[in-house]
Coordinates of C-alpha atoms and ligand atoms in Angstrom, one line a residue:
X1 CA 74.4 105.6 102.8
X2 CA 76.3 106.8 99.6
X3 CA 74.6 105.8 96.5
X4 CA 77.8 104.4 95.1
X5 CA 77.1 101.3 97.6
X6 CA 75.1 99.8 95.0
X7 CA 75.9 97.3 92.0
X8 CA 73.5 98.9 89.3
X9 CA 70.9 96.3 88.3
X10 CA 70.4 95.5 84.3
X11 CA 66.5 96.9 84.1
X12 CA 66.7 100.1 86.8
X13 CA 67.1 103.3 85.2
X14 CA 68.4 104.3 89.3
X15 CA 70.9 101.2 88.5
X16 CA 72.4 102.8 85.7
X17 CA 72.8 106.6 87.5
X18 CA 74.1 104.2 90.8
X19 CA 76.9 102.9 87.9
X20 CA 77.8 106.4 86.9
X21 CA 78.4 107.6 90.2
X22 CA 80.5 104.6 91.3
X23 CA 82.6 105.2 88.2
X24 CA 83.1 108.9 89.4
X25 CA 83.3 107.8 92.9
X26 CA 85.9 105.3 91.4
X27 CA 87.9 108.3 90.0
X28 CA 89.4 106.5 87.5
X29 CA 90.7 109.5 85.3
X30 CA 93.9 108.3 84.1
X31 CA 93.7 106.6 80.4
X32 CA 96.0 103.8 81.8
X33 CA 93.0 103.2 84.4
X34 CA 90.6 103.1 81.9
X35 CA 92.2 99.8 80.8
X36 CA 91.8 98.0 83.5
X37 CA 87.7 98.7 83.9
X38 CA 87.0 95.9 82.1
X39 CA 84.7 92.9 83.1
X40 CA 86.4 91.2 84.6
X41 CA 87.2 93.7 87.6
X42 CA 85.2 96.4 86.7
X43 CA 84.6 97.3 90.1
X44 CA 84.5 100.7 92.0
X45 CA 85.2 102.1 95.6
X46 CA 82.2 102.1 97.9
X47 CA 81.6 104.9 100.1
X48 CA 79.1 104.7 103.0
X49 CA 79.2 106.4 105.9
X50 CA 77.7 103.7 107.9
X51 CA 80.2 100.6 106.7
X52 CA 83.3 103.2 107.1
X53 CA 81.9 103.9 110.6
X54 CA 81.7 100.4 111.1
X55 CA 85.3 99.8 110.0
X56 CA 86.6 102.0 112.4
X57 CA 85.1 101.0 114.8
X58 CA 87.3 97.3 114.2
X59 CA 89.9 99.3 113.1
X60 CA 90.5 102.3 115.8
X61 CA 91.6 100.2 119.0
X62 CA 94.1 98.1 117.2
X63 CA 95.7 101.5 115.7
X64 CA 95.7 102.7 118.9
X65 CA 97.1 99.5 119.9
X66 CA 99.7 100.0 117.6
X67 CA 100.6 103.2 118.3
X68 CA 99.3 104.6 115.5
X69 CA 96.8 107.7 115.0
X70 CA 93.6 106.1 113.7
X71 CA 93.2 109.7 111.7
X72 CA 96.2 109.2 109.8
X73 CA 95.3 105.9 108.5
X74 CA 92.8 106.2 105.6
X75 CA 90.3 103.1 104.9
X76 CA 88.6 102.4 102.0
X77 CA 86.0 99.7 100.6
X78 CA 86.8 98.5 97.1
X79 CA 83.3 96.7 95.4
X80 CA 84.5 93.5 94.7
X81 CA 83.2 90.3 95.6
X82 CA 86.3 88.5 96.2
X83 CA 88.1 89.0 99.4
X84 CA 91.2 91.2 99.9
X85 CA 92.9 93.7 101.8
X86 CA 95.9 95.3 101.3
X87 CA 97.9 98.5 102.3
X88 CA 99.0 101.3 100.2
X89 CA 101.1 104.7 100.0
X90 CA 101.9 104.4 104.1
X91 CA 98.3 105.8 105.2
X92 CA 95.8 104.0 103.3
X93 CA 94.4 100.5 104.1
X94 CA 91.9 99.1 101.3
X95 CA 89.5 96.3 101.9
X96 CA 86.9 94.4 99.4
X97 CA 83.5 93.6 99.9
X98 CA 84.2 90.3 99.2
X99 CA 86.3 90.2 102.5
X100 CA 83.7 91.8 104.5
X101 CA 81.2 89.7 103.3
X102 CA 82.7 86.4 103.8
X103 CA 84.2 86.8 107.1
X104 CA 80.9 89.0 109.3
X105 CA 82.8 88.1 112.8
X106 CA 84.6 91.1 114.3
X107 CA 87.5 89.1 114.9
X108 CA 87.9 87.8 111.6
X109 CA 87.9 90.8 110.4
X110 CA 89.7 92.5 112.6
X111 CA 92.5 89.8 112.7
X112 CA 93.1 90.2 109.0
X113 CA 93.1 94.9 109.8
X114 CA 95.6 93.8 112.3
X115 CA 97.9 91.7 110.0
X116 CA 97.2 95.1 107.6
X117 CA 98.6 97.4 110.8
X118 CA 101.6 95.0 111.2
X119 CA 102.7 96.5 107.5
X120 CA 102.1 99.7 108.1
X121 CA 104.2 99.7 111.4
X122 CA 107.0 97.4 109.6
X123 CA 107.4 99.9 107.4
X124 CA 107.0 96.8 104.5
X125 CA 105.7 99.2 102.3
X126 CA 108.3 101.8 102.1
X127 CA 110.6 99.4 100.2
X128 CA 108.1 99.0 97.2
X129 CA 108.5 102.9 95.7
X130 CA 108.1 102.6 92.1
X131 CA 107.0 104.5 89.3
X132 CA 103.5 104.9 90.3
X133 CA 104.2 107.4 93.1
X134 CA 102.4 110.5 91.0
X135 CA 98.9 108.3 90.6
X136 CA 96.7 109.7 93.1
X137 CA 94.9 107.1 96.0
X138 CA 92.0 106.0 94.6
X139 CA 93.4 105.5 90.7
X140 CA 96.4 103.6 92.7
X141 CA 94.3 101.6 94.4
X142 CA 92.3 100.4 91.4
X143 CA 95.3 99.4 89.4
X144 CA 96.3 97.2 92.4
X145 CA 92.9 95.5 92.5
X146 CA 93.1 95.2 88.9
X147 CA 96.4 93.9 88.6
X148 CA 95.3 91.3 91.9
X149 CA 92.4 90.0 90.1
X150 CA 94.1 89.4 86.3
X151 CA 96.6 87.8 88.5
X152 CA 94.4 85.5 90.0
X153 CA 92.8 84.7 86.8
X154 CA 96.1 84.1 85.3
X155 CA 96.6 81.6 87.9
X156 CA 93.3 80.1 87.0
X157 CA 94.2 79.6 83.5
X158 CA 97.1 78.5 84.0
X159 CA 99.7 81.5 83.4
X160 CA 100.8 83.9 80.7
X161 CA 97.3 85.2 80.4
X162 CA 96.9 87.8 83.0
X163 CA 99.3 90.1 81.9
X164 CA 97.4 91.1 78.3
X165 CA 93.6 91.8 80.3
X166 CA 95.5 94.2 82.3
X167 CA 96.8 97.0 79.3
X168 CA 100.4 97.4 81.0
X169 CA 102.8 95.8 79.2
X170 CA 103.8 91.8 80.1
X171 CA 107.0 93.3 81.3
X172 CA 105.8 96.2 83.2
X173 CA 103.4 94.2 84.9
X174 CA 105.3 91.8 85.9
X175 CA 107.7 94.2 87.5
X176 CA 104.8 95.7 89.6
X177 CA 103.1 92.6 90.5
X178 CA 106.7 91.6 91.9
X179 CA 107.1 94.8 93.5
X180 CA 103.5 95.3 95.1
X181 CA 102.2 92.1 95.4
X182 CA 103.9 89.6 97.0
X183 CA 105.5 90.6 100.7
X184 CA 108.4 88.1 101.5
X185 CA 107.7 85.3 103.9
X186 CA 109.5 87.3 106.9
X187 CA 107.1 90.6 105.8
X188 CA 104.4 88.2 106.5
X189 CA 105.2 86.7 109.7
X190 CA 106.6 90.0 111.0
X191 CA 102.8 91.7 110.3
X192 CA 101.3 88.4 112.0
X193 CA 103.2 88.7 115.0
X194 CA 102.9 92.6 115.2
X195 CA 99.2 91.9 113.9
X196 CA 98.6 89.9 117.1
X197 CA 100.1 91.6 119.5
X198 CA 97.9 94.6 118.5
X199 CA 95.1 92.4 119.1
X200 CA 96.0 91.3 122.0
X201 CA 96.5 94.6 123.3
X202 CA 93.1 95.8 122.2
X203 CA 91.3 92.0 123.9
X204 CA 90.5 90.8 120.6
X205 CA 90.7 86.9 120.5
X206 CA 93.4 85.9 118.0
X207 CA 92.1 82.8 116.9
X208 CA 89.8 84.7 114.3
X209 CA 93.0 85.5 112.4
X210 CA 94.0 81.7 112.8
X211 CA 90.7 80.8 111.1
X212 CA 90.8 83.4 108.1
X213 CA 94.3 82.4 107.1
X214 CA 93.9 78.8 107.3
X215 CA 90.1 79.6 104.7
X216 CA 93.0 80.8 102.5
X217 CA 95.5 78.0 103.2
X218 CA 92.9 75.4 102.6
X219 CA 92.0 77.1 99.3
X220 CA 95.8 76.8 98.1
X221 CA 96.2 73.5 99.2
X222 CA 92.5 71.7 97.5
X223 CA 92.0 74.0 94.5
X224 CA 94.5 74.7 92.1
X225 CA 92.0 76.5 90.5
X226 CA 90.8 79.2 92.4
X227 CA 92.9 81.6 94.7
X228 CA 92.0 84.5 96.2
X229 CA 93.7 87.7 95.6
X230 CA 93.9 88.5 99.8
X231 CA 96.6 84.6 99.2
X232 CA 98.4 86.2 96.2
X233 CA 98.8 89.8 98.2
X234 CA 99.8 88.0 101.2
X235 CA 101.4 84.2 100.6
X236 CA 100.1 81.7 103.2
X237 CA 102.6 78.9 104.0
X238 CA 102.4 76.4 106.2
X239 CA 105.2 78.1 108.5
X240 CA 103.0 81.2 108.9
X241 CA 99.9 79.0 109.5
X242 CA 101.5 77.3 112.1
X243 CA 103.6 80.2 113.8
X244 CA 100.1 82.0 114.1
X245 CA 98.2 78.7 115.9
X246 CA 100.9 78.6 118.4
X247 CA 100.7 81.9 119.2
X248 CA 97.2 82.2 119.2
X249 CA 96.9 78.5 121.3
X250 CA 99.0 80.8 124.3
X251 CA 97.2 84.1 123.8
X252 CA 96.0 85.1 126.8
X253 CA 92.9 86.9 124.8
X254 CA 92.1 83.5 123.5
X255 CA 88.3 82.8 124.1
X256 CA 87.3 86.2 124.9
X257 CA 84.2 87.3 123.7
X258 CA 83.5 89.8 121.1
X259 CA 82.4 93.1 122.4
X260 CA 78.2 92.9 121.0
X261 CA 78.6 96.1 120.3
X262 CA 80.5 95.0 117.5
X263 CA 78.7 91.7 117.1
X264 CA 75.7 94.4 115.9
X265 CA 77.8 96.3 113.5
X266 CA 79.3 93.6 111.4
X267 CA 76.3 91.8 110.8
X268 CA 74.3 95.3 110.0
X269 CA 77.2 96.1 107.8
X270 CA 76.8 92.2 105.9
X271 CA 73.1 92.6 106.0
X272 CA 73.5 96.1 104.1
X273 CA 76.2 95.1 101.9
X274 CA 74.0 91.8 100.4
X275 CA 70.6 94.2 100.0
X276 CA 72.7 96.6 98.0
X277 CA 75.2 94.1 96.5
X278 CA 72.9 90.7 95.4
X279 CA 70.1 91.3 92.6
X280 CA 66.8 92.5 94.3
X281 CA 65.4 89.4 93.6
X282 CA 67.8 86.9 95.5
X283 CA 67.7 89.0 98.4
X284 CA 64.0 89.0 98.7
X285 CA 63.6 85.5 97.9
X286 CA 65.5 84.9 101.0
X287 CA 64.0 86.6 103.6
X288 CA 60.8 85.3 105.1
X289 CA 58.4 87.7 104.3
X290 CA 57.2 87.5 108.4
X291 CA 60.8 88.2 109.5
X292 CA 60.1 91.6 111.0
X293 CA 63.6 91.9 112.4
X294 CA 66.3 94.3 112.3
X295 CA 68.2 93.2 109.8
X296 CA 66.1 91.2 107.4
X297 CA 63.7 94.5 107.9
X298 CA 67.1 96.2 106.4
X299 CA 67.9 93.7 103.5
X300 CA 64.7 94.2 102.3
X301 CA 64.7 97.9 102.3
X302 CA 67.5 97.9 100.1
X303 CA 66.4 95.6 97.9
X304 CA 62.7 96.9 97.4
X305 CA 64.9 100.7 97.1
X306 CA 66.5 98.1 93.8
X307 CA 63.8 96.8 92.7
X308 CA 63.2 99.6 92.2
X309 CA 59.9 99.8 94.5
X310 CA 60.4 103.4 96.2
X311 CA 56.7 103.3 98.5
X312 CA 57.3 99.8 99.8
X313 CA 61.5 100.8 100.8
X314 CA 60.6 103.8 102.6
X315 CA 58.0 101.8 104.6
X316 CA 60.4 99.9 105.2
X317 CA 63.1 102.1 106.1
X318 CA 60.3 103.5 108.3
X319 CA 60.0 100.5 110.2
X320 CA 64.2 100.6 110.9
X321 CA 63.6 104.3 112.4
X322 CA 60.8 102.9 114.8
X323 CA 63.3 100.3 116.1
X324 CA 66.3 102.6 116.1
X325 CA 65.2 106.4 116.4
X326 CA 68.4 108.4 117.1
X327 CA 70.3 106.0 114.3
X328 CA 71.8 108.5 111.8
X329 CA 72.1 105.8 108.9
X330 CA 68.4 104.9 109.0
X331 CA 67.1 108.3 108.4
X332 CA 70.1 108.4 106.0
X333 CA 68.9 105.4 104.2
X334 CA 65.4 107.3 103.9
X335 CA 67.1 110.2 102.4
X336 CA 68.4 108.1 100.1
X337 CA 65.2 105.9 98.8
X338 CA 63.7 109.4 98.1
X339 CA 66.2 111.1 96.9
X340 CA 67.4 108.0 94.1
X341 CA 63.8 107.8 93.4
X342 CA 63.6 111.7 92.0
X343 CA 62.3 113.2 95.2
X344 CA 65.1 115.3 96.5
X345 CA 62.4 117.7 98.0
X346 CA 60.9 115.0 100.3
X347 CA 64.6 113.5 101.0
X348 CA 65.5 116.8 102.4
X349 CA 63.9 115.9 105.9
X350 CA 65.1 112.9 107.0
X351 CA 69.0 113.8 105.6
X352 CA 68.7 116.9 108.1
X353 CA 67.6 114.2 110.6
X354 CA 71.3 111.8 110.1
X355 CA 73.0 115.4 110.0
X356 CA 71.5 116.4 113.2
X357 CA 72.3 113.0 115.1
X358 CA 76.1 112.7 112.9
X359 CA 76.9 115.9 112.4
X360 CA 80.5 115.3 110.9
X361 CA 79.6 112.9 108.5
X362 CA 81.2 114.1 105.6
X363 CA 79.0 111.6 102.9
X364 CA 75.4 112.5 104.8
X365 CA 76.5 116.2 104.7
X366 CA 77.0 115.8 100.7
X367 CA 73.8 114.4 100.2
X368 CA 71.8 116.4 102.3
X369 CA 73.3 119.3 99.8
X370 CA 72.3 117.4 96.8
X371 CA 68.6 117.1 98.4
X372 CA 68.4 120.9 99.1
X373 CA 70.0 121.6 95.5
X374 CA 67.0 120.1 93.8
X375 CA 64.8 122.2 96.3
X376 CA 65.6 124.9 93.8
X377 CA 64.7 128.3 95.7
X378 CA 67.7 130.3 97.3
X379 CA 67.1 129.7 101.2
X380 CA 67.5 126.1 100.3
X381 CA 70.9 126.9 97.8
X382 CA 72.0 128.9 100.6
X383 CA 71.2 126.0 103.0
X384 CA 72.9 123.6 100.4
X385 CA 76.0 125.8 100.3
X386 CA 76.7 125.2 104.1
X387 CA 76.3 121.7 104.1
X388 CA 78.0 120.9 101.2
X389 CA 81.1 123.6 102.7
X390 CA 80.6 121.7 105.9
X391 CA 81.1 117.7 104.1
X392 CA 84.0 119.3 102.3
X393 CA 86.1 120.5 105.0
X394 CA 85.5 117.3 106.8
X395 CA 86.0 115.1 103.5
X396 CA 89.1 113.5 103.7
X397 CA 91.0 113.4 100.6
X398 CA 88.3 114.9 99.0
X399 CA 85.3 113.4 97.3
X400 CA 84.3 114.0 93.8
X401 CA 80.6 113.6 93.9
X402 CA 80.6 115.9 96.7
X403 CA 82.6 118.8 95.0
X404 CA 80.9 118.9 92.2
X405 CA 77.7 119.4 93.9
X406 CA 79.7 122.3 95.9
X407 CA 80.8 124.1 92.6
X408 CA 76.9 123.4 91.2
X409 CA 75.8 125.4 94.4
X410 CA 78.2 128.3 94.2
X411 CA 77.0 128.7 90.8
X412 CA 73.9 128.9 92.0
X413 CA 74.5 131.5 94.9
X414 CA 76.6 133.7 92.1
X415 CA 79.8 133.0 93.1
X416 CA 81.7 131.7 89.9
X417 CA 85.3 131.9 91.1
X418 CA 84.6 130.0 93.9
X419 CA 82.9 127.4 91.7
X420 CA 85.9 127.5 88.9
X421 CA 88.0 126.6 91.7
X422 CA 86.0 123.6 93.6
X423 CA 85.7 122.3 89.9
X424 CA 89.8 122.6 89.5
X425 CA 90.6 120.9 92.5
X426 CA 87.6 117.9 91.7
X427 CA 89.9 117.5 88.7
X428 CA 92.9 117.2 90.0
X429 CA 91.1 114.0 92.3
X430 CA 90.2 112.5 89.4
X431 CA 93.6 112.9 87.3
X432 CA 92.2 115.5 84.9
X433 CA 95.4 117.9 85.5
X434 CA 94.7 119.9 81.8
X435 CA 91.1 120.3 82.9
X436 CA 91.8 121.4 86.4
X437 CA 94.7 123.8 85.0
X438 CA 92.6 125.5 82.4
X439 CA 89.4 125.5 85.3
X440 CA 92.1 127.0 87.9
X441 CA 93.1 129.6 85.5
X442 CA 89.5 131.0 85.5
X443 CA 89.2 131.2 88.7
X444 CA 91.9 133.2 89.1
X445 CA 90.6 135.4 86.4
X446 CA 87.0 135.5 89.1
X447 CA 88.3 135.5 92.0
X448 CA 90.2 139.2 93.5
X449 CA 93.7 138.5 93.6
X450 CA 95.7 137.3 96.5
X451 CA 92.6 136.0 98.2
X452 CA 93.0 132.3 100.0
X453 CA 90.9 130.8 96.8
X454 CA 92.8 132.9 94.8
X455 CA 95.7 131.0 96.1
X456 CA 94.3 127.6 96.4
X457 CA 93.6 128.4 92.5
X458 CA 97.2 129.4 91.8
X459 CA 98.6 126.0 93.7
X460 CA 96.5 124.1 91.5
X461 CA 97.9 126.4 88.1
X462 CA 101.5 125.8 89.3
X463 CA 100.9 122.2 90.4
X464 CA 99.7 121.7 87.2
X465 CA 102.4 123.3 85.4
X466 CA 105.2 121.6 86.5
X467 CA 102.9 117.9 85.8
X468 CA 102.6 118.8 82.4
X469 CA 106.9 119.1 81.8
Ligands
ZN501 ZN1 100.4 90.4 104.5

């Protein structure tokens, strides 16, 4: 479990480190990014190696249903308690917590991924290049939530008001809004009836889509006062609604039953999503403090790890590896507990437990480097360096957290270059290009010339060259 899965609590000092790492996570580097964090949707990407597991696993047979590589598709968890989804850039599919949260059924969920799919494959997305094609994915995606949510509270107050939380100008946003936002009425039918038939293909009931739109349908018609962002992103009219019933009424994978499997991993993934999302103290308050179960032994591991009560979370945590030994994400969660709670040493053990059982896990890799790193003698900064090299080749689209624990444990192994360089291109994810030039350029003063990093270092110099004019 990354750390960024956690909203920081006002009175935990591991609250306020949590916040700093979501806003790193977040990547927003680019001063017109830094307008939009503000109250309102100051929110951050999520990254857990357990919910993303879980996504895919919704997410994998309708890609494949479509026809489309699950590893070229790209999905990402945006903290944000209201519900939406949306696609972006071709290859990357974003979805809130909110969403997750208020739809735990795997065809809910995987009715609206579907719908998602049916853009992608329509190729709906192609036709809304604008000026924002040079922001990287993550700041990208942030200024679309951003813009979604000052729209929906400009809808709330009636109007004109979004526009001036959001920093771009009136105009400006209006054009984006038009040209990101909305999908035309045909966009949205076409991805519905694409949607299903990929749902179909994979056995998934479509009546779980049915009942998703019509939450958002309902809301449009009874409240003028709240919508949704997932309504404004994707318009529900009464057309769709009703094109979608009728197709679901004669679906011959209406009424089939969810696969359990699945049934499980939604309802872990809510269960871990309210521990680390609701304050400590609401979660706990719920749970019956006899319910020994799986999952309400999970809520309140997370929350205790909140409180922050460190002895009583990893006792928990404990009790989740006795039910579930050869789970990755409970030894993971473990790691974490200790390692949020200052005790990287003790961490170390049980994050080279989830790495033995998910050995590609790109977050659990990172963070069993970060455990070793705090280790501080070199067989465990050598031992660091591998893992860390290991998450980072398997890290798609590169994580910043991660890299600059990589460039913290080449310095610590002597090797400077290599550590100029890691910290270059952990700049360039974050939309630092002056930063990751100048870094670049020292590493090709470290590194002999003509080497691969010496070339990685001179892509980033001339990338960032030619950004700069
Ligand atoms: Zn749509």
């Amino acid at each position: 479990m990354s750390q960024t899965l956690s909203r920081p609590t006002g009175a935990s000092p591991a609250g306020r480190s949590l916040l700093r790492r979501a806003a790193r996570a977040a990547a927003f580097g680019a001063a017109l990014l830094a307008t939009l964090a503000q109250p309102a949707f100051a929110a951050g990407f999520v990254r857990d190696a357990e919910v993303e597991a879980t996504l895919k696993r919704l997410s994998d047979p309708l890609m494949r249903a479509a026809g489309v590589a699950p590893e070229s598709i790209e999905i990402r968890i945006f903290d944000d308690r209201l519900p939406n989804a949306f696609v972006y850039g071709g290859r990357n599919l974003v979805v809130s917590t909110g969403l997750l949260r208020d739809f735990p059924e795997p065809a809910k969920l995987q009715g609206v991924i579907a719908h998602e799919i049916g853009h992608i494959t329509g190729g709906h997305l192609a036709r809304r290049q604008i000026a924002m094609n040079n922001l990287r994915g993550p700041a990208m995606a942030g200024m679309l939530l951003g813009i979604a949510a000052a729209a929906a509270a400009g809808l709330a107050g009636g109007g004109a008001s979004a526009a001036a939380g959001v920093g771009l100008g009136a105009g400006s946003q209006t054009a984006v809004q038009r040209a990101l936002l909305s999908f035309s009425r045909a966009e949205e039918s076409a991805a519905d009836q694409a949607g299903i038939t990929y749902l179909e293909r994979a056995g998934v009931d479509p009546t779980g889509m049915e009942e998703v739109l019509e939450q958002f349908r309902g809301q449009e018609v009874f409240s003028t006062r709240h919508v949704d962002p997932y309504a404004l992103t994707h318009p529900v009219s009464a057309e769709r609604l009703s094109a979608i019933r009728r197709r679901a009424a004669e679906s011959p994978a209406r009424g089939d039953a969810p696969d359990p499997e699945l049934v499980y991993w939604v309802q872990r993934m809510e269960a871990k999503l309210e521990g680390f999302i609701d304050t400590p103290s609401t979660v706990l308050r719920r749970l019956d403090p006899d319910d020994r179960s799986e999952f309400a032994t999970l809520r309140r591991a997370v929350a205790l790890h909140r409180a922050p009560d460190p002895d009583a979370a990893v006792a928990e945590a404990d009790r989740l590896i006795q039910i579930r030994p050869n789970d990755p994400y409970y030894y993971e969660l473990k790691g974490q507990i200790l390692l949020e709670s200052g005790r990287g040493v003790e961490a170390v053990t049980p994050y080279r437990r989830a790495v033995a059982l998910a050995p590609d896990e790109p977050l659990i890799l990172g963070y069993l480097g970060r455990a070793l790193l705090s280790v501080g003698s070199p067989a465990a900064d050598r031992e660091a360096l591998a893992a860390l090299e290991r998450g980072a080749a398997r890290s798609d689209g590169g994580d910043p957290g991660l890299l600059r624990d990589l460039a913290f444990a080449y310095a610590r192994t002597g090797q400077e270059g290599e550590a100029a360089l890691v910290t270059a291109e952990r700049m360039m994810l974050i939309n630092q290009p002056i930063d990751a030039h100048r870094m670049a350029e020292r590493a090709k003063s470290l590194l002999p010339a003509g080497s691969p990093s010496w070339l990685r270092a001179d892509d980033i110099v001339v990338a960032t060259k030619a950004m700069q004019q």
